[in-house]
Coordinates of C-alpha atoms and ligand atoms in Angstrom, one line a residue:
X24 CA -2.5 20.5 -21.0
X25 CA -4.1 23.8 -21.5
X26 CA -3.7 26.5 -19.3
X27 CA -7.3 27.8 -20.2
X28 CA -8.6 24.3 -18.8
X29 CA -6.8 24.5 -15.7
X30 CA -7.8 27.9 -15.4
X31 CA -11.5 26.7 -15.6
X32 CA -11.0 24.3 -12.9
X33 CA -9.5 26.3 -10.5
X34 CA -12.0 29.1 -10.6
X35 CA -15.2 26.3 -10.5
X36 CA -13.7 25.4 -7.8
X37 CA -12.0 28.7 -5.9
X38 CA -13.5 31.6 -7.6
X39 CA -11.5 34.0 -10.2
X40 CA -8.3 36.0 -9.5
X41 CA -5.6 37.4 -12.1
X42 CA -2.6 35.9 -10.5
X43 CA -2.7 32.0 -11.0
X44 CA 0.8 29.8 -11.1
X45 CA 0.8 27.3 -12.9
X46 CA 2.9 24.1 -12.7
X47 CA 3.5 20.4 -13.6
X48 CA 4.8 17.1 -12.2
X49 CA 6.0 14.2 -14.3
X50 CA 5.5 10.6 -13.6
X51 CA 8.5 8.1 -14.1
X52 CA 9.1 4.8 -15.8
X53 CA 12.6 2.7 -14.8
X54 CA 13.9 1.7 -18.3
X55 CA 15.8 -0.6 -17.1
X56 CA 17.3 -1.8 -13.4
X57 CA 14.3 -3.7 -11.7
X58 CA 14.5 -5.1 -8.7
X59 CA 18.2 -4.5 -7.6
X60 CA 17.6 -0.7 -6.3
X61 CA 17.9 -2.8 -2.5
X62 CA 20.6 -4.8 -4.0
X63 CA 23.1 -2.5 -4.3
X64 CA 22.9 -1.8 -8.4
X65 CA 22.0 1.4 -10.3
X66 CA 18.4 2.2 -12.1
X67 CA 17.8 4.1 -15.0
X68 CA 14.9 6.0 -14.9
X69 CA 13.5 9.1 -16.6
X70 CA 10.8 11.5 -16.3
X71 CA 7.5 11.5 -18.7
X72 CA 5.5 13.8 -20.4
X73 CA 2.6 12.4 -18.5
X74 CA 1.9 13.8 -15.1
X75 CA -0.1 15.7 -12.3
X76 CA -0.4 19.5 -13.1
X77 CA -1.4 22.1 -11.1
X78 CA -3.1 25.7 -10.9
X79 CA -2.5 27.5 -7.8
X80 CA -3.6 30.7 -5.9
X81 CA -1.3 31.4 -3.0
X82 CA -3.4 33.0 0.1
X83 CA -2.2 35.4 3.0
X84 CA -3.7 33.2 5.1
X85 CA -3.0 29.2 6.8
X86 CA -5.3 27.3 4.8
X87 CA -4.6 24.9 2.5
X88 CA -7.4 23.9 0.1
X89 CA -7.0 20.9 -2.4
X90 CA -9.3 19.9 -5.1
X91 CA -8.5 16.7 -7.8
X92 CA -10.2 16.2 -10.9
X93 CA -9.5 12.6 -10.6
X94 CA -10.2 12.3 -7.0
X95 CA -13.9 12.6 -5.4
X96 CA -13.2 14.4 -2.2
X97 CA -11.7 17.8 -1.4
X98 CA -9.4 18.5 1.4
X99 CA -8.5 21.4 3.6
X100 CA -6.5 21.8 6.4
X101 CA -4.6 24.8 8.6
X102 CA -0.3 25.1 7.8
X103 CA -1.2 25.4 12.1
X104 CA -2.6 21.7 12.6
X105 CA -1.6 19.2 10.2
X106 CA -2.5 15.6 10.6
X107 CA -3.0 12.0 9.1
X108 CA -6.7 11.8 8.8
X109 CA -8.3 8.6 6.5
X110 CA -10.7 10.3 5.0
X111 CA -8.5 12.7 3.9
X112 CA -7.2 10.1 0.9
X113 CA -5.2 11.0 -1.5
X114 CA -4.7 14.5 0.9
X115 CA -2.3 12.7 3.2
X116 CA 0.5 12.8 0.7
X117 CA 0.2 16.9 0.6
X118 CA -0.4 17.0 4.3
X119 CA 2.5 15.0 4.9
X120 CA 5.0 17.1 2.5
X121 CA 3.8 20.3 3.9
X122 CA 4.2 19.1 7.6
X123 CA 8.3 18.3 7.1
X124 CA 9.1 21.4 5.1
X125 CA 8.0 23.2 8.2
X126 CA 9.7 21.5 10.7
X127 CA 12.5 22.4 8.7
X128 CA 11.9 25.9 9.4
X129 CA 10.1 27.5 6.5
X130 CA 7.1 29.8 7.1
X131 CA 4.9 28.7 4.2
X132 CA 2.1 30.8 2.7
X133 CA -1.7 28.8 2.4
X134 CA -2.8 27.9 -0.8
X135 CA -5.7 27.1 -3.0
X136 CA -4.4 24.0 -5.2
X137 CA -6.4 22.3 -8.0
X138 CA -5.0 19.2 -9.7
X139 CA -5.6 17.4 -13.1
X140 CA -3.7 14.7 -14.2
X141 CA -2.9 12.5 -17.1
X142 CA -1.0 9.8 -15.3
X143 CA -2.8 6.5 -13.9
X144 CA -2.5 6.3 -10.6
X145 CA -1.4 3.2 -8.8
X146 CA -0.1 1.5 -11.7
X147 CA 3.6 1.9 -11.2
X148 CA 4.1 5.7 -13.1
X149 CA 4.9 7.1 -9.4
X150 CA 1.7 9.0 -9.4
X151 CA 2.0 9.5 -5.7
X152 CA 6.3 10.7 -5.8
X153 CA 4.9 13.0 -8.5
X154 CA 2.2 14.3 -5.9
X155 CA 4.4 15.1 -3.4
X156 CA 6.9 16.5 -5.3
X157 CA 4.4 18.9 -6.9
X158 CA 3.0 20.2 -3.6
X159 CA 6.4 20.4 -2.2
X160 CA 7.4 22.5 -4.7
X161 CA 4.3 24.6 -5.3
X162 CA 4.9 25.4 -1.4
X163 CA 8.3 26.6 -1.6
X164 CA 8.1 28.1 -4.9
X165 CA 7.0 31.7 -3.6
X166 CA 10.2 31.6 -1.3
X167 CA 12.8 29.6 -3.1
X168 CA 11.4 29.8 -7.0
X169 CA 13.3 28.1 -9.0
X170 CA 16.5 27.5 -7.0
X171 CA 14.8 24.8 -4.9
X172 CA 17.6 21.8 -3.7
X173 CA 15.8 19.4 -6.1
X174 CA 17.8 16.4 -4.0
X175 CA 16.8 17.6 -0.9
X176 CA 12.8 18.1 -2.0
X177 CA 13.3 14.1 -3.4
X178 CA 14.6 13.1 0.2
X179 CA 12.1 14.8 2.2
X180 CA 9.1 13.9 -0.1
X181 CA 10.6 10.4 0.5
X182 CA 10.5 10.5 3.8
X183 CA 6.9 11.9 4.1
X184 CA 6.0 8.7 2.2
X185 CA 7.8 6.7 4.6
X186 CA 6.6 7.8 7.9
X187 CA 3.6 9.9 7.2
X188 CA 2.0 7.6 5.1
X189 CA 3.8 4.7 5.8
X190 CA 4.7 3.1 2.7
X191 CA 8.6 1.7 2.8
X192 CA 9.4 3.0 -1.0
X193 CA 12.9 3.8 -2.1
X194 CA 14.2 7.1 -3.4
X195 CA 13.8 6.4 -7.2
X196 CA 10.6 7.4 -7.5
X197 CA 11.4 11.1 -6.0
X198 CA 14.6 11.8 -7.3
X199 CA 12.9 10.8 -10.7
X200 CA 10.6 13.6 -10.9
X201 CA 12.8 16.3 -9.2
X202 CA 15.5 15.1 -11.1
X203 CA 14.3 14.7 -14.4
X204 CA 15.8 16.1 -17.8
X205 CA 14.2 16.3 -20.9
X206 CA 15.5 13.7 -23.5
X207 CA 17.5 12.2 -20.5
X208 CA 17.7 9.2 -18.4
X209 CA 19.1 8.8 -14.9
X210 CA 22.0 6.8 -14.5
X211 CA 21.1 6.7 -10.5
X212 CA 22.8 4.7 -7.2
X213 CA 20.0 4.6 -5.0
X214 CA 22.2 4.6 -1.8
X215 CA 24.7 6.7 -2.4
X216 CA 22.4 9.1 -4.9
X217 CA 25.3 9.4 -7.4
X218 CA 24.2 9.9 -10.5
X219 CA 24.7 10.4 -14.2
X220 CA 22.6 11.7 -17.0
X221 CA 22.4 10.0 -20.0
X222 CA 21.3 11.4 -23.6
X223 CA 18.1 9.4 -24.8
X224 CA 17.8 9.4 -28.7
X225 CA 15.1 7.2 -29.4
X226 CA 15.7 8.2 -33.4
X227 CA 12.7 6.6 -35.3
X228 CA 11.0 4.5 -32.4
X229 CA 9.1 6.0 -29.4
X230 CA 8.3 5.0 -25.6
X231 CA 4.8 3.5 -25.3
X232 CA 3.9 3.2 -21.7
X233 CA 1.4 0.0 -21.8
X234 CA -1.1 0.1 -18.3
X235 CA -2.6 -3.9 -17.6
X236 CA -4.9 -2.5 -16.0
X237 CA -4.5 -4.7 -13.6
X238 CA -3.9 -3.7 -9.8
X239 CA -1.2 -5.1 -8.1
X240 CA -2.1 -7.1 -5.4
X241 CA 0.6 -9.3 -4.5
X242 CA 3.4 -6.8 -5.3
X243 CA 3.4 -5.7 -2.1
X244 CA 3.8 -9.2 0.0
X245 CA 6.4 -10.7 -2.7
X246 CA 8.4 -7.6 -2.5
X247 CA 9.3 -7.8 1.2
X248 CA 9.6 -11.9 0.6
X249 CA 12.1 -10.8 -2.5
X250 CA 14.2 -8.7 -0.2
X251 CA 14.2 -11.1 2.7
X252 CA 15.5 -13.7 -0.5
X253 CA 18.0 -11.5 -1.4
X254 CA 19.0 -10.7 2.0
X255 CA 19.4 -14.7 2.7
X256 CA 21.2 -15.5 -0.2
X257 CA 23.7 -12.2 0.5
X258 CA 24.4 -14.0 4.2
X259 CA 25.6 -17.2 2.1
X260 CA 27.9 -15.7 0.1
X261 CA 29.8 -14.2 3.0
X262 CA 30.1 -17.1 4.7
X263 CA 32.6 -17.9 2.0
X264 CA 33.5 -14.3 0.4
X265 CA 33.3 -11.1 1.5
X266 CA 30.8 -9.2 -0.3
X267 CA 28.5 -6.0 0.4
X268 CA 25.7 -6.1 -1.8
X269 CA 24.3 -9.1 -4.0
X270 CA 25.2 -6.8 -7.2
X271 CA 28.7 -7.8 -6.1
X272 CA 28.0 -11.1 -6.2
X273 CA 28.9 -13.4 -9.5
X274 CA 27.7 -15.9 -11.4
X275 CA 30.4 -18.1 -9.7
X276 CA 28.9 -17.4 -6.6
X277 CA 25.8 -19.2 -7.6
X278 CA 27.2 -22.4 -6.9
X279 CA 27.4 -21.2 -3.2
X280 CA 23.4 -21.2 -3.0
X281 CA 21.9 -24.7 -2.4
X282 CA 18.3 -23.4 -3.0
X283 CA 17.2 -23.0 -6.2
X284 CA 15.0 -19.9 -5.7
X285 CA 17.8 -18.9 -4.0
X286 CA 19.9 -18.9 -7.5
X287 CA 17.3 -17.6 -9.6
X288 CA 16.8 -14.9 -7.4
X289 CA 20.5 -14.3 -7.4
X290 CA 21.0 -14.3 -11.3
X291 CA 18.7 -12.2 -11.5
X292 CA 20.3 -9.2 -9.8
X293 CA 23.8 -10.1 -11.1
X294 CA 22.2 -10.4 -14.8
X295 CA 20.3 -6.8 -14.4
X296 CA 22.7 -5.0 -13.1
X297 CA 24.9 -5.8 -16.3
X298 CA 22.3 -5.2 -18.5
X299 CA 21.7 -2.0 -16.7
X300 CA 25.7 -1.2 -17.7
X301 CA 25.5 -2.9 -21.2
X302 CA 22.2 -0.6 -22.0
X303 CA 24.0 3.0 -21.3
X304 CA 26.9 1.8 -23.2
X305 CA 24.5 1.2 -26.2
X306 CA 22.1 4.1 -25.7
X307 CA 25.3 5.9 -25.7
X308 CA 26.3 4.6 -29.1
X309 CA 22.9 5.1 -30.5
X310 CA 22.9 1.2 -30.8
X311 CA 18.6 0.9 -30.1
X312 CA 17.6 -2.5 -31.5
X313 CA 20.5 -3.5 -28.8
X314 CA 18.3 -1.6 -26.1
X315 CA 15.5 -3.3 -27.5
X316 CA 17.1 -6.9 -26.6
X317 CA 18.0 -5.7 -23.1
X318 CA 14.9 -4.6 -22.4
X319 CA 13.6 -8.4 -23.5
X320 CA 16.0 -9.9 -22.0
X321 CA 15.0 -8.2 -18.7
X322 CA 11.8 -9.3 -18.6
X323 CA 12.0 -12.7 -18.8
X324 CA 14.9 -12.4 -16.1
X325 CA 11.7 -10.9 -14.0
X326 CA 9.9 -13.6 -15.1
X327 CA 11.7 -16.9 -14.7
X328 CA 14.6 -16.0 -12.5
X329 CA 13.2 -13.0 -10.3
X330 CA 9.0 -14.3 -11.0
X331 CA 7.5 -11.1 -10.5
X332 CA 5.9 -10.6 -13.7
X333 CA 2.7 -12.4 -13.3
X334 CA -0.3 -13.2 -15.7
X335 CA -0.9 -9.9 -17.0
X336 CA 2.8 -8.4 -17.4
X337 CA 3.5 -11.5 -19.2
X338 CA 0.7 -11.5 -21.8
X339 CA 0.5 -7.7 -22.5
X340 CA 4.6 -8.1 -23.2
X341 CA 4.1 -11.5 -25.1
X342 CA 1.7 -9.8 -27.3
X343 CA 3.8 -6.2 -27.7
X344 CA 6.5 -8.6 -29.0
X345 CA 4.8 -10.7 -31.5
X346 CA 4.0 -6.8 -33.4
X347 CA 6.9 -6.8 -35.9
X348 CA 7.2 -2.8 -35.0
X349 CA 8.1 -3.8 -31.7
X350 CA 12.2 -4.2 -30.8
X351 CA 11.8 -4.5 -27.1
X352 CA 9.4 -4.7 -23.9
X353 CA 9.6 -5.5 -20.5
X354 CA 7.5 -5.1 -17.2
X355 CA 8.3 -2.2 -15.3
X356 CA 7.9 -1.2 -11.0
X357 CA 7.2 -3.6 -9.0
X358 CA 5.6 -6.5 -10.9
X359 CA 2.3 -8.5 -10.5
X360 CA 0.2 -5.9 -12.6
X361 CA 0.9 -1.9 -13.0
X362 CA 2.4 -1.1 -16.4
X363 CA 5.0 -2.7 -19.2
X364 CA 7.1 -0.4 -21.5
X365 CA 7.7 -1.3 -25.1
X366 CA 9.5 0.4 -27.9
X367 CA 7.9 0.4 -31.4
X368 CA 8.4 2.1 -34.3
X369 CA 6.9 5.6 -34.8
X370 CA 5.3 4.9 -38.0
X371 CA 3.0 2.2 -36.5
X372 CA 1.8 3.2 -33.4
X373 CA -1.4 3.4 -34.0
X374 CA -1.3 -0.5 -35.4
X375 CA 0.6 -1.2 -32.3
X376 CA -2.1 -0.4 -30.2
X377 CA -5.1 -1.5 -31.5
X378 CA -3.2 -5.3 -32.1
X379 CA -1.7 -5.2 -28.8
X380 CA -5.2 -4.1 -27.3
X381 CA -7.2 -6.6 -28.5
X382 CA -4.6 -9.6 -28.3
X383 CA -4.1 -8.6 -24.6
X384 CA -8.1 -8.5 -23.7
X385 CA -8.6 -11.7 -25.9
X386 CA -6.2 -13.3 -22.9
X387 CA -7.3 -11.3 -19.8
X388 CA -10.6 -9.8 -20.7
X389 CA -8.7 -6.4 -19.4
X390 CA -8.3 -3.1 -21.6
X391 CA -5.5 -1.9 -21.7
X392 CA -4.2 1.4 -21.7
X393 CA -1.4 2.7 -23.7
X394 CA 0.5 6.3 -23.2
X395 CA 3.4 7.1 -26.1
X396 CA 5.6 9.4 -24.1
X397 CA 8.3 11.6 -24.5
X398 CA 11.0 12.0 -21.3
X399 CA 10.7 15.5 -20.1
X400 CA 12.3 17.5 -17.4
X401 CA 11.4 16.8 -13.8
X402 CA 8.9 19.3 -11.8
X403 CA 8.3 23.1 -12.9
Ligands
LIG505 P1 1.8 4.9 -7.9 O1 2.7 5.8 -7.2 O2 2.4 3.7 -8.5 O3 0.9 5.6 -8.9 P2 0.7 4.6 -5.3 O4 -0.3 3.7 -4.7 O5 2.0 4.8 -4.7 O6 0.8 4.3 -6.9 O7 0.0 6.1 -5.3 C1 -1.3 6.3 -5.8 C2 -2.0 7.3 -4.9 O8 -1.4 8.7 -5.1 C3 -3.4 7.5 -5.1 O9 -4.2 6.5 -4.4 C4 -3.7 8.9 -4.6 O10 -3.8 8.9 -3.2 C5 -2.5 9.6 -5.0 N1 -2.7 10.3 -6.3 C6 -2.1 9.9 -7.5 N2 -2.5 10.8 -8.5 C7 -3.3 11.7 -7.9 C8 -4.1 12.8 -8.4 N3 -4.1 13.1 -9.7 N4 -4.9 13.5 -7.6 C9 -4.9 13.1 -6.3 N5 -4.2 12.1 -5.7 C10 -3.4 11.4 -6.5
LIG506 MG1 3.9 5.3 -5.5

């Protein structure tokens, strides 16, 4: 995005000045790894060109002011007295951020922040992670600059998600847009935080972010009844073997579980986290039509064994894959609506979407939205 633009928005909003920082937050997309993050197995995500950015006057004062393009209300609050308000929205996340870098002992600076963004927001692209992460940074920058603990921003960002705004998300999401690298994905182990970067060379395809547009209502419920699942089927096992994660489990094992959803659910995570391996070892060897499969392959895992996919996820993919440009798609976050990722050939893009969009409405009556991305580095 243009600075100019950003510029413009900021002084609508605050007035002029001379000394305006700029900066940028990318959303994420898991390429592969659904779904066994709380089973023990490794993701692989990576940071887009598509994000939140920022233009921002620091103040010698305690206030914080916060405007959104995308968002209708403004909020301001004192570094003195920060609290979860409702009607503060969207401000919560910054409030939240700000509040735990100060309890652990910085003396921040108030600032005047205005956002615009190119990344949906609640459709699985981690528009809040990127949020807090931004405004975490942007806080610290005038004290640490660049040498900010990228890990240790990811962690507390988490944590402000998990207890100021009480949603129980894992650490992907942060650690992808601190972490990120340009042309890079991350090899990550969500409880240990061990990582690895791996070299992405799409060669002659691209990434094409595909948005359902629809919300995702029941992710939230059959999330928690996934993990309770897994959980169950984990307790099983060790009644016969010693195991500490259901990624450890193995196909075997399966014969162990009486109920059926019990040994879908299971196959799933064994089969994922495999594919997980198989698709660094091809990504590695430049091997991409073999990504493509995994990435197929995934999805109806999600679909038949994990059944998380849903209406929408299924028809948007179903349709990407019938488009003979198309070597691979799959459903990606959480499931039950949010966004797909597909990998088409860079020539025919542009046929890709417009047969993709109007296959995909034809079903749902939904437009869809489609982002070709490039991965880029995490926060700056
Ligand atoms: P996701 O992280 O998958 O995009 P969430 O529901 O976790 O979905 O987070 C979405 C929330 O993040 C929004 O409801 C809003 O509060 C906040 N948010 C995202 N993008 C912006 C933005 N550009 N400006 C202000 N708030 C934003
Ligand atoms: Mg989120």
């Amino acid at each position: 995005m243009d600075k100019s633009l950003l510029k413009v928005g900021y002084e609508k909003n605050f007035g002029a000045r001379d000394d305006i920082e700029y900066f940028f937050s990318p959303g994420r997309v898991n390429l592969i790894g659904e779904h066994i993050d709380y089973n023990g197995g490794l993701v692989f995500p990576c940071a887009l060109s598509i994000g939140i950015y920022a233009a921002v006057g620091y103040r010698q004062d305690e206030k914080v002011r916060l405007v959104s393009k995308n968002m209708d209300n403004r909020v301001e609050f004192s570094l003195n007295d920060i609290q979860y308000k409702e009607d503060d929205g969207w401000g919560n996340y910054a409030k939240g951020v700000i509040k735990y870098i100060q309890e652990e002992g910085y003396n921040l600076k108030g600032a005047d922040i205005y956002l615009e963004s190119t990344l949906p927001d609640g459709a699985g692209l981690s528009s809040s992670a990127a949020l807090e992460v931004l405004i975490g940074y942007i806080m610290l920058y005038p004290i640490l600059g660049e040498k900010i603990d990228r890990i240790w921003l990811a962690l507390l960002c988490q944590r402000a998600e998990n207890e100021f705004i009480g949603v129980n998300c894992g650490i992907m999401d942060q650690f992808s847009v601190a972490m990120g690298k340009k042309d890079n994905a991350i090899l990550l182990n969500c409880n240990t935080l061990e990582y690895e970067y791996v070299p992405i060379d799409l060669k002659d395809y691209k990434l094409v972010i595909m948005n359902t547009n629809k919300k995702r209502e029941l992710s939230e419920s059959k999330y928690n009844e996934r993990r309770a699942e897994c959980e169950r089927a984990l307790e099983y096992i060790n009644n016969y073997r010693k195991i500490e994660n259901l990624c450890q489990a193995s196909l075997e094992d399966l014969e162990i579980l009486k109920e059926d959803a019990l040994k879908r659910r299971t196959r799933h995570v064994i089969t994922e986290n495999q594919r997980v391996k198989e698709a660094v070892e091809l990504l590695k060897n430049g091997d991409i039509k073999g990504f493509g499969k995994l990435l197929i392959k995934s999805h109806e895992s999600l679909k038949n064994d994990y059944e998380v996919t849903g209406f929408h996820l299924d028809a948007i993919v179903e349709e990407a894959l019938k488009f003979e440009g198309c070597i691979g798609a799959r459903m990606t976050g959480a499931g039950f609506g949010g966004c797909a990722l597909a990998i088409v050939e860079s020539d025919r893009l542009k046929e890709f979407v417009s047969y993709v969009e109007e296959q995909y409405y034809l079903k749902t009556n939904l437009k869809p939205e489609f982002y070709t991305c490039s991965i880029e580095d995490g926060v700056k």
